[in-house]
Tab-separated table of C-alpha atoms in Angstrom:
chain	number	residue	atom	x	y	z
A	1	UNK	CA	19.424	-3.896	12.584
A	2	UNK	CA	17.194	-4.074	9.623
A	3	UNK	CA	15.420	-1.275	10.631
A	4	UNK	CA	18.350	1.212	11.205
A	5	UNK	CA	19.700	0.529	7.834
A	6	UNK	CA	16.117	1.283	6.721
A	7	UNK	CA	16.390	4.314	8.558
A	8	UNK	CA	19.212	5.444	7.191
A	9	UNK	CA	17.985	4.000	3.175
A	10	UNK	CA	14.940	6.298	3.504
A	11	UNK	CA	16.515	9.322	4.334
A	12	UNK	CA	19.702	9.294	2.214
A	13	UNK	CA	19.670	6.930	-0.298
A	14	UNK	CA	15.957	6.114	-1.152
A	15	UNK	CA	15.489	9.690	-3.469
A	16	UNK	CA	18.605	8.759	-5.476
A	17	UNK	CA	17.899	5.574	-5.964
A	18	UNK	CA	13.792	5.902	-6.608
A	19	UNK	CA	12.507	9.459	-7.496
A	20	UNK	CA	13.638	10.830	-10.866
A	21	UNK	CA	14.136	7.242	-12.157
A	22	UNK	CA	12.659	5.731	-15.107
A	23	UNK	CA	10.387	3.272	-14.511
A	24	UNK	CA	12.418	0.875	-16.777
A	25	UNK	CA	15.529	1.379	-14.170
A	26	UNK	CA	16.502	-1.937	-12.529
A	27	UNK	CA	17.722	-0.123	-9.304
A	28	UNK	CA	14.338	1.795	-8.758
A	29	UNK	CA	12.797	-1.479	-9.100
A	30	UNK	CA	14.773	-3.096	-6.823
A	31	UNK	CA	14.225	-0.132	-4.240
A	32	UNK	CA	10.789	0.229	-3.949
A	33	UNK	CA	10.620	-3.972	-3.744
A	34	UNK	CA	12.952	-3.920	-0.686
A	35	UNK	CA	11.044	-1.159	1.024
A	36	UNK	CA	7.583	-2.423	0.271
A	37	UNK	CA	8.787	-5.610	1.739
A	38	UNK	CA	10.216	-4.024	4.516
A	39	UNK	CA	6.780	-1.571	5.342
A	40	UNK	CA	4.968	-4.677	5.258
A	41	UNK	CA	6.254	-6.347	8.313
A	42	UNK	CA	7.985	-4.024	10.284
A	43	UNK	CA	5.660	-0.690	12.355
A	44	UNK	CA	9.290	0.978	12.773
A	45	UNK	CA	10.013	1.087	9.222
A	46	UNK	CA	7.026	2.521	8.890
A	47	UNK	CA	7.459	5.372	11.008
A	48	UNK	CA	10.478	6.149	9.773
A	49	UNK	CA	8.895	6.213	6.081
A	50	UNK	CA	6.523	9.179	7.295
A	51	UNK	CA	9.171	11.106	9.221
A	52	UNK	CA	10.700	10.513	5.975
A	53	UNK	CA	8.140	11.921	3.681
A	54	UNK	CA	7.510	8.371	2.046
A	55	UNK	CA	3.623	9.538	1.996
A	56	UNK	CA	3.556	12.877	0.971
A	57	UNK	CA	6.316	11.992	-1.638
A	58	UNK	CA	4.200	9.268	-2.951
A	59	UNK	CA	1.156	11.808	-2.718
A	60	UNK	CA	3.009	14.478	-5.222
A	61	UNK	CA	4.222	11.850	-7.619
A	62	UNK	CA	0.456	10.411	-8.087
A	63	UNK	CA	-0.402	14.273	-8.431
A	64	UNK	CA	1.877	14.563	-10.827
A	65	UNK	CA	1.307	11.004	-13.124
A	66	UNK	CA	-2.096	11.919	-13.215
A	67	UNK	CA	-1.524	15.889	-14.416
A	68	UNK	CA	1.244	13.652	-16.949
A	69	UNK	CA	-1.513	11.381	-18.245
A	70	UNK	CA	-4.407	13.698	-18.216
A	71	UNK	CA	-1.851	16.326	-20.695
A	72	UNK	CA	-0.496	13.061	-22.930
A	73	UNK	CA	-4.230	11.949	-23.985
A	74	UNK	CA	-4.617	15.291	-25.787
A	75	UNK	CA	-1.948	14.588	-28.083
A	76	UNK	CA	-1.994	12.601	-30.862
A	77	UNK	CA	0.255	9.714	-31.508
A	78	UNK	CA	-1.532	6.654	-29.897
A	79	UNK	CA	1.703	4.084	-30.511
A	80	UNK	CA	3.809	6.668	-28.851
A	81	UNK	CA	1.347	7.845	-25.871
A	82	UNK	CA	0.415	4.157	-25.278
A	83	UNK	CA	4.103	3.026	-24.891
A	84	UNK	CA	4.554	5.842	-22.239
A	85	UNK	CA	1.868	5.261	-20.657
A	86	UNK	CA	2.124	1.622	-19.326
A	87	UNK	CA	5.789	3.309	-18.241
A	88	UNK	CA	3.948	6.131	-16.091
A	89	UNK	CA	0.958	3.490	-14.770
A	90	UNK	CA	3.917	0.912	-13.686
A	91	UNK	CA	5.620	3.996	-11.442
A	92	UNK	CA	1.572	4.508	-10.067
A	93	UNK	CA	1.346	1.211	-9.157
A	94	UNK	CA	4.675	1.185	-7.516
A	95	UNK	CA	3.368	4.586	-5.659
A	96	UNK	CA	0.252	2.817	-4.237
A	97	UNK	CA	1.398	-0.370	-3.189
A	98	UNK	CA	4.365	1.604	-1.390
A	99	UNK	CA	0.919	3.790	0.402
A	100	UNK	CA	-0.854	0.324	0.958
A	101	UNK	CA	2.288	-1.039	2.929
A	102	UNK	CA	2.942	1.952	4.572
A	103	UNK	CA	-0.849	2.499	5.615
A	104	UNK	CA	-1.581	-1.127	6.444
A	105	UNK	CA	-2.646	-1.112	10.491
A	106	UNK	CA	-1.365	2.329	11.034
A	107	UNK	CA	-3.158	4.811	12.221
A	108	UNK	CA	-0.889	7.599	12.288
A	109	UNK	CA	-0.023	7.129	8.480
A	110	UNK	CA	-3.621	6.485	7.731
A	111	UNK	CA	-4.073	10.265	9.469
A	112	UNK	CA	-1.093	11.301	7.644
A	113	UNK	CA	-2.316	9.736	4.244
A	114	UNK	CA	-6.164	11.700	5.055
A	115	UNK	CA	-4.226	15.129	5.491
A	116	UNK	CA	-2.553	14.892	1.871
A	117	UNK	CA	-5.797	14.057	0.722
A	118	UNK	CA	-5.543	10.319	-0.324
A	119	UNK	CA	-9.163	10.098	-1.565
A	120	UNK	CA	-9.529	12.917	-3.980
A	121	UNK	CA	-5.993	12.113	-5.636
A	122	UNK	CA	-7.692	8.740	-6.504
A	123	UNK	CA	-10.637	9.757	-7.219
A	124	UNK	CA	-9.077	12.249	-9.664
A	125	UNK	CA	-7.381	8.836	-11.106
A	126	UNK	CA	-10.453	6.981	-11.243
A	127	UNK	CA	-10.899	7.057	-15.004
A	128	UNK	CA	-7.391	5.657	-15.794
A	129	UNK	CA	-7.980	3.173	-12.700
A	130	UNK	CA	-10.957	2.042	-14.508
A	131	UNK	CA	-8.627	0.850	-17.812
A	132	UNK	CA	-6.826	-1.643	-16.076
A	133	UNK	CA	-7.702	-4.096	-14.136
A	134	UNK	CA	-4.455	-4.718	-12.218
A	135	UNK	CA	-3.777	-0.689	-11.269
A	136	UNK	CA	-7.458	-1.051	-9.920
A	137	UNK	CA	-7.110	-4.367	-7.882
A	138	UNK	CA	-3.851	-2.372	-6.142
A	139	UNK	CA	-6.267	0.987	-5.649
A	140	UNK	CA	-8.731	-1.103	-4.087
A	141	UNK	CA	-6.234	-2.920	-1.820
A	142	UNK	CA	-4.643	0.570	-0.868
A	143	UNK	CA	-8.207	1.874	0.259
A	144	UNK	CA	-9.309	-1.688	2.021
A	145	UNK	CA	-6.347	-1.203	4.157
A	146	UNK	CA	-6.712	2.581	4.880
A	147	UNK	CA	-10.649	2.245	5.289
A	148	UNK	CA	-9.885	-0.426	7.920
A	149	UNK	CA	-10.900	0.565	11.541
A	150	UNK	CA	-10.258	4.236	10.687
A	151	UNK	CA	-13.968	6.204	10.536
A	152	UNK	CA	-12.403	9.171	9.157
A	153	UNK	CA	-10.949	7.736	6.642
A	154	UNK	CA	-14.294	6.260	5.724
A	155	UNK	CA	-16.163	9.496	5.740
A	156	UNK	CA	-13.107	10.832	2.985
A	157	UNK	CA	-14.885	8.606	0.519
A	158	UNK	CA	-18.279	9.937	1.034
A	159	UNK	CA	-17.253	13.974	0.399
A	160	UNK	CA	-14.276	13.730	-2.170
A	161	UNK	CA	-14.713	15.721	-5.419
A	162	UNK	CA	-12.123	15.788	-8.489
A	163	UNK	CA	-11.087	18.089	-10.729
A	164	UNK	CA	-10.485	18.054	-14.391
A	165	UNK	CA	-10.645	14.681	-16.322
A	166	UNK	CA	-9.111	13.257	-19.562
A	167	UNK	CA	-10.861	14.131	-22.763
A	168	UNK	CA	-11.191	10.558	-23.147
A	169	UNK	CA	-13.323	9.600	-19.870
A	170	UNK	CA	-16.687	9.338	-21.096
A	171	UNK	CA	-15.075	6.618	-22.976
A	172	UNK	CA	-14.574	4.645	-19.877
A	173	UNK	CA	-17.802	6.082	-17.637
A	174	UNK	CA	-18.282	9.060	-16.186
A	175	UNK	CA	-16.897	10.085	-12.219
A	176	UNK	CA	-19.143	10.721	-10.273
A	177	UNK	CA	-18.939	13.718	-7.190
A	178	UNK	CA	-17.567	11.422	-4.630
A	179	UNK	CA	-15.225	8.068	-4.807
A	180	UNK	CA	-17.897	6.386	-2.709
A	181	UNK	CA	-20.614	6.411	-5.185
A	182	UNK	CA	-17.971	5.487	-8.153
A	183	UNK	CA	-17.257	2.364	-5.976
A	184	UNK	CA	-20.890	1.664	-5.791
A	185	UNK	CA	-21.330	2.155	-9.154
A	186	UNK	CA	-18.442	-0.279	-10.379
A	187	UNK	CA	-19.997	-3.048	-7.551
A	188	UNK	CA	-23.162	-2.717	-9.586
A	189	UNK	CA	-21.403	-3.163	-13.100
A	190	UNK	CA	-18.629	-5.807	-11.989
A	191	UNK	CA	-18.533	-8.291	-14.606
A	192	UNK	CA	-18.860	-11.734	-13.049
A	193	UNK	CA	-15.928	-13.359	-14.637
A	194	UNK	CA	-13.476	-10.222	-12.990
A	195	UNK	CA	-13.946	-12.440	-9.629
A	196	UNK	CA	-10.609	-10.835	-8.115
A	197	UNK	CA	-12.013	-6.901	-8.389
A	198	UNK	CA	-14.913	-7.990	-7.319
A	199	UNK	CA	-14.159	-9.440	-3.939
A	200	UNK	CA	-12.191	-7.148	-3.261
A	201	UNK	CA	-14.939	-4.112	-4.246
A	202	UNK	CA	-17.165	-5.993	-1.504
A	203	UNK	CA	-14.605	-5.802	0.818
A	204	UNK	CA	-13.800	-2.313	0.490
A	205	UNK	CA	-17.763	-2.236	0.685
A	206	UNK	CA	-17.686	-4.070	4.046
A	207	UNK	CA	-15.216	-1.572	5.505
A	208	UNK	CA	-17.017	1.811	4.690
A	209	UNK	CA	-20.875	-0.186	5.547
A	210	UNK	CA	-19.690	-0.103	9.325
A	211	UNK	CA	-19.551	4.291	8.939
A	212	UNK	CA	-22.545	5.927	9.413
A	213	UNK	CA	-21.501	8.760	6.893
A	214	UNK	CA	-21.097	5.531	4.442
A	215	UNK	CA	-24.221	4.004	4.583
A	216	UNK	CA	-25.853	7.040	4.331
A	217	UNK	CA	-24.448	7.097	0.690
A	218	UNK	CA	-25.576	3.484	0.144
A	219	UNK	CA	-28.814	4.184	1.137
A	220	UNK	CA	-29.587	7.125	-0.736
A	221	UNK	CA	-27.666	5.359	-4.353
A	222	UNK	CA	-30.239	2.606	-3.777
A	223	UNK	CA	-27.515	0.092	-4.508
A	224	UNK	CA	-28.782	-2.131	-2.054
A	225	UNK	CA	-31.772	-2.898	-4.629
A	226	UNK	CA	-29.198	-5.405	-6.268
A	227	UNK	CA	-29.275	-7.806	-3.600
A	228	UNK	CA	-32.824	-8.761	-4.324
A	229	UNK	CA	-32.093	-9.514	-8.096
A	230	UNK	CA	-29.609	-12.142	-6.845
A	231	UNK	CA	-30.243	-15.582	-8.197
A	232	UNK	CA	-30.772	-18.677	-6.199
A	233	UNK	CA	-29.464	-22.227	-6.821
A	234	UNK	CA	-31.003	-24.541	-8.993
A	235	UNK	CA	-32.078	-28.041	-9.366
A	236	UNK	CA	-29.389	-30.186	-7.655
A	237	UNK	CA	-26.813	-27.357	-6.331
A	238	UNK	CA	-27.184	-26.547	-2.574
A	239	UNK	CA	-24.562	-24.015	-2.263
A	240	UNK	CA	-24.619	-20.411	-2.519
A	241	UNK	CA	-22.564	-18.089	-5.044
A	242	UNK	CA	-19.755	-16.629	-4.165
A	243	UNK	CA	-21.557	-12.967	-5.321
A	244	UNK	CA	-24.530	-14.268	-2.938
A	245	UNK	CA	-21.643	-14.488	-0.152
A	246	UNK	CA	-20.242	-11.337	-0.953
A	247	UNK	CA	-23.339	-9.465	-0.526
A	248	UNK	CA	-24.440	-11.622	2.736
A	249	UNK	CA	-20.794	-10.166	4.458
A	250	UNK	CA	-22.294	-6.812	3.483
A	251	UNK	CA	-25.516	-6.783	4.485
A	252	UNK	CA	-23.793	-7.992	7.801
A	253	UNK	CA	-21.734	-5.392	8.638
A	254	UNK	CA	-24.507	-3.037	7.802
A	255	UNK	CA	-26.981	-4.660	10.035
A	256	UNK	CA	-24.528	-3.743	13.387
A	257	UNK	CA	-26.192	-0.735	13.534
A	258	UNK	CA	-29.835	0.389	13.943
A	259	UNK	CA	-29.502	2.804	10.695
A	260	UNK	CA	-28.031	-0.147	8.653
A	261	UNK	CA	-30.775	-2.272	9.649
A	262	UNK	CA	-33.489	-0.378	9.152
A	263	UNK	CA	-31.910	0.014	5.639
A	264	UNK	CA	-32.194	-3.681	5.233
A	265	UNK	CA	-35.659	-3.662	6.528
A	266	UNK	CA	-36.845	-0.953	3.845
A	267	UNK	CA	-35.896	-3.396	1.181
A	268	UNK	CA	-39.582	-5.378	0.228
A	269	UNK	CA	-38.922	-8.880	0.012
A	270	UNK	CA	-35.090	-8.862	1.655
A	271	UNK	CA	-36.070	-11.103	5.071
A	272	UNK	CA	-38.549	-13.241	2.593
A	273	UNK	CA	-34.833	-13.628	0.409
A	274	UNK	CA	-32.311	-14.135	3.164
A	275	UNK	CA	-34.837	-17.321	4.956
A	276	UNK	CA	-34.364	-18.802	1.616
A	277	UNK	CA	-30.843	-18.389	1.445
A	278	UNK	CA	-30.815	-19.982	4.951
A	279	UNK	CA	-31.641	-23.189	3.642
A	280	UNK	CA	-28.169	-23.216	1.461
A	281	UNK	CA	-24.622	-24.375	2.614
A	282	UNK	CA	-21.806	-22.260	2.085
A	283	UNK	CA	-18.177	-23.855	3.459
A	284	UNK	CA	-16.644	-20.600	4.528
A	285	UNK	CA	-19.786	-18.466	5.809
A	286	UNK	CA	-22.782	-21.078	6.649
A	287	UNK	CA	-24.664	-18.634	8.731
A	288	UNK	CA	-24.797	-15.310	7.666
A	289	UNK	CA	-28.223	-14.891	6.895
A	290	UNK	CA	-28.774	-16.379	10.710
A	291	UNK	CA	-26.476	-13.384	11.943
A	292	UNK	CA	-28.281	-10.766	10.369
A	293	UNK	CA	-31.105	-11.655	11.417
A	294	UNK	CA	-29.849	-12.047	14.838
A	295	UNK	CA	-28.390	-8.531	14.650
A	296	UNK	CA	-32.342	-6.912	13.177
A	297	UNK	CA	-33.749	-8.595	16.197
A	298	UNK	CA	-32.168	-6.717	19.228
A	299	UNK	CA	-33.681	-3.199	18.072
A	300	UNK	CA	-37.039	-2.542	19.272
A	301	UNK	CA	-38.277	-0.584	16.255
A	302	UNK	CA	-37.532	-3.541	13.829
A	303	UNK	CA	-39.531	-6.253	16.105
A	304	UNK	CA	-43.070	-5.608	14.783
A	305	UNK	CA	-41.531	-6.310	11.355
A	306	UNK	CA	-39.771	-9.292	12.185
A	307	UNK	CA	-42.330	-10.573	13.899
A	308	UNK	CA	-44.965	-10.695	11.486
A	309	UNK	CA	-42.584	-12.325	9.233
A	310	UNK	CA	-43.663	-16.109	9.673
A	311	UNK	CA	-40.839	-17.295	7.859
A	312	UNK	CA	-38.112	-15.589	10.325
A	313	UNK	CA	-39.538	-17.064	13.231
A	314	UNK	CA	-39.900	-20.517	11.770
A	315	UNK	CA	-35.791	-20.074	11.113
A	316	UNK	CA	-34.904	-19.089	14.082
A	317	UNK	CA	-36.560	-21.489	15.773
A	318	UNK	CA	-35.226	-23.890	13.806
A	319	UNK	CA	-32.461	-23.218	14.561
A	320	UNK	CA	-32.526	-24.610	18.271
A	321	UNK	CA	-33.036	-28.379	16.920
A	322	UNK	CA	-29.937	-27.748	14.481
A	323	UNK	CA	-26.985	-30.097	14.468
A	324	UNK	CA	-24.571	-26.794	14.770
A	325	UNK	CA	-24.275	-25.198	17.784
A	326	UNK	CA	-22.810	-21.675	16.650
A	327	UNK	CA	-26.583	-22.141	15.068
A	328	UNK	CA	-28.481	-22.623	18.479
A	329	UNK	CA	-26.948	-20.203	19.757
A	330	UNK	CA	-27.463	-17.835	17.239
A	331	UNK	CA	-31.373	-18.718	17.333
A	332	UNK	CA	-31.380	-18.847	21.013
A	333	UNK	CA	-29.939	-15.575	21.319
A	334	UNK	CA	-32.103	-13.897	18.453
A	335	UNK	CA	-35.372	-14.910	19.905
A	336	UNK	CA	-34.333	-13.769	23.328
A	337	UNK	CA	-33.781	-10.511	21.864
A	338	UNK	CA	-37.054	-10.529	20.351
A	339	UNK	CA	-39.188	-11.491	23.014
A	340	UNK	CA	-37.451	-9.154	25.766
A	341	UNK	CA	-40.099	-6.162	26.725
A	342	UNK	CA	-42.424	-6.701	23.852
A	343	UNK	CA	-45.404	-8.262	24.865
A	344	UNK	CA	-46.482	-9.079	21.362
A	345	UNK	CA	-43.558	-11.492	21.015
A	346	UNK	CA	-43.760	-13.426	24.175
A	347	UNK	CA	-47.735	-14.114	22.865
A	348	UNK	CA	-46.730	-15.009	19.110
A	349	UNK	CA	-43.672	-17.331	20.689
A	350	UNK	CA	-46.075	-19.103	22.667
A	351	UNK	CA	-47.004	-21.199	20.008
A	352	UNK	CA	-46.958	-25.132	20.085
A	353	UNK	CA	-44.395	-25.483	18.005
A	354	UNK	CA	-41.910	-22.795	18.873
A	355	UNK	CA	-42.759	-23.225	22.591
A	356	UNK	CA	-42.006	-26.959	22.728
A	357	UNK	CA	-38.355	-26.738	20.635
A	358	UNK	CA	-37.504	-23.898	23.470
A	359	UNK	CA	-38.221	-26.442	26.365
A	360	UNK	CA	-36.746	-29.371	24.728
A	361	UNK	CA	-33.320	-27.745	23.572
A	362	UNK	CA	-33.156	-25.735	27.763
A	363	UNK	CA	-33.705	-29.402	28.457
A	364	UNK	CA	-31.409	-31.037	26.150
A	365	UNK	CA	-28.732	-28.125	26.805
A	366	UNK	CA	-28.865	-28.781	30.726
A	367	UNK	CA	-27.679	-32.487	30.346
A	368	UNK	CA	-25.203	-31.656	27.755
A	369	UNK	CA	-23.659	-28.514	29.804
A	370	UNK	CA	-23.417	-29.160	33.193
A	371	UNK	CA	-20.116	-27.291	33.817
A	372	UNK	CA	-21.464	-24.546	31.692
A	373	UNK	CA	-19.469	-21.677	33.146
A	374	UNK	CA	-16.041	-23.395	31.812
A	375	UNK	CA	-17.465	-22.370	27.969
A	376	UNK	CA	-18.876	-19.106	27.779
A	377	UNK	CA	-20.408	-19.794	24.579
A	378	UNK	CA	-22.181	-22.728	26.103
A	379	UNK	CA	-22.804	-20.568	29.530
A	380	UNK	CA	-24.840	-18.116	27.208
A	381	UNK	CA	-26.711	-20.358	25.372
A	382	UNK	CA	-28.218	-21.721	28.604
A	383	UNK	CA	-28.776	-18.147	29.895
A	384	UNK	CA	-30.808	-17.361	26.429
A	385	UNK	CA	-32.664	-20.638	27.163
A	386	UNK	CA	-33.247	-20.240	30.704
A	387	UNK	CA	-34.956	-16.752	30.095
A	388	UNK	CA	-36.989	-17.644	27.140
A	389	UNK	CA	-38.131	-20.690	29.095
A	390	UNK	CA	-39.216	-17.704	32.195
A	391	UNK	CA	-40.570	-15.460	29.711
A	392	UNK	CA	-42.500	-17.655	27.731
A	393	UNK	CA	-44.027	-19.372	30.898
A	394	UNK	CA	-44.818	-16.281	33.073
A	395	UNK	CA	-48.406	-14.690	32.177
């Protein structure tokens, strides 16, 4: 029921009650709440919203804010131009959050949103964006949600190019040729007290690391160079930052594939960084740096690397006499990788010490599984066992 009258609210009522409006006008307001609400939980509202237009409307109206703002800043008047424009940044914020709900795990709108060209209408914005913390927190939500699962949409980030910019832009940093590297360059300048833009600049990060066209971008910007400047505890604290956590979810998602990770094996001193971080807690993510490391491991042009890192192997091994078992099986699993058709592997694991926690955790693991195909976690840690106990034993 909700839906039909949402039907018919888009396509009759909606334009006289939101478009041509002043943002000051209670019953705009009160429209655009009631259909963001209503795009947020319901997939048939949202298709009605792009047979209705809802995204190319929105589209046209941040075309023309930004053409309204870029023409106000070269008159004079500040009191006067600063009182209209928190009036014309309110109805963008109203236009983007309306996109974000309309977008949010949709991929036909998501297309939709790609063919009015999304990306350069924001990156055309990007210099007012940048004065206000709150219209940037709702741009970076709006591109989280349409970066999500959608590659193309990715890409858009990597190829955009703007237009003309306000007189007063150098003032608040220059754009750069694409939106991608102006999010890179704002992840490298976050303040640390703006905690709220800057989780949610990661995560945007995190969503464009898992396209190839993406990463390409990171590695070329060299932004990854910031991760090794990170700061560890000291004295008594055993718990990583929140920025340190940030950048670990990162370097995860580009590590799932071979390009990514030979990005994070470029970087002099990263695995050196991340077996250090190993040693620190974190409640929420305890064993990232175990999981990238897991993920380096399985491609066979990274193993020489890894394995004349001492320090990796003497973490993963580790791992197999820890008292978590999403960590055994992360450092059963890793070394399996490692050691399967590489010769020089299965001779550096034959060590004492690596050797001997292999056979006692198989050992260990067969008295505490015995019904091991009822968990398949616990059925594949005895697998990765079971064949580093054959490989390490055969000649």
């Amino acid at each position: 029921m909700t839906v039909l009258l949402f039907s018919s609210f888009t396509r009759t009522h909606f334009n006289k009650c939101y478009e041509g409006k002043s943002s000051k006008d209670i019953l705009k307001r009160v429209a655009a709440n009631a259909l963001m609400s209503l795009l947020a939980v319901s997939r048939r509202a949202q298709k009605h919203a792009l047979k209705a237009n809802l995204i190319d409307n929105c589209m046209e109206q941040m075309k023309h804010i930004n053409a309204q703002l870029n023409l106000d800043s070269l008159r004079p008047g500040k009191a006067a131009l600063k009182k209209k424009e928190d009036g014309v940044i309110k109805e963008l914020s109203i236009a983007m959050q309306l996109l974000r709900n309309c977008l949010y795990q949709n991929e036909e709108c998501k297309e939709a949103a790609l063919e009015a060209h999304l990306v350069p209408v924001l990156h055309s914005l990007w210099p007012w964006i940048l004065m206000d913390d709150s219209l940037m927190q709702i741009s970076l939500q709006l591109l989280c949600v349409y970066t999500a699962k959608f590659p193309n949409g990715c890409s858009s980030l990597c190829w955009s190019s703007c237009g003309q910019h306000p007189v007063q832009a150098t003032h608040r940093g220059a754009v750069s040729n694409s939106l991608m590297l102006c999010i890179l360059k704002l992840a490298s300048q976050m303040p640390l007290e703006n905690t709220t833009v800057q989780q949610m600049v990661f995560m945007l990060l995190s969503n464009l690391a898992l396209s190839h066209d993406c990463k390409g971008v990171i590695q070329k910007s060299n932004f990854l160079q910031n991760f090794l400047s990170l700061a560890l505890p000291k004295g008594g604290n055993k718990h990583l930052s929140n920025l340190t956590i940030l950048w670990l979810k990162l370097l995860l998602n580009i590590s799932f594939g071979e390009d990514g990770q030979q990005m994070i094996l470029r970087l002099d001193g990263c695995l050196d960084l991340l077996t250090e971080m190993s040693k620190y807690k974190h409640k929420s993510s305890p064993l990232l740096p175990l999981l990238i490391f897991h993920n380096v491991c399985f491609s066979p042009a990274n193993k020489p690397k890894i394995l004349a890192n001492e320090k990796v192997i003497t973490v993963l091994a580790a791992c197999l006499e820890s008292e978590n078992q999403n960590a055994q099986r992360i450092g059963a699993a890793a070394l399996w990788a490692l050691i399967y058709n590489y010769q020089k592997a299965k001779t550096a694991l034959k060590s004492p010490s690596v050797k001997r926690r292999v056979d006692e955790a198989y050992s260990l693991a067969k008295k505490t599984f015995p019904n091991s195909e009822a968990n398949p976690l616990n059925a594949y840690y005895l697998k990765c066992l079971e064949n580093l106990v054959q490989l390490l034993n055969s000649s």
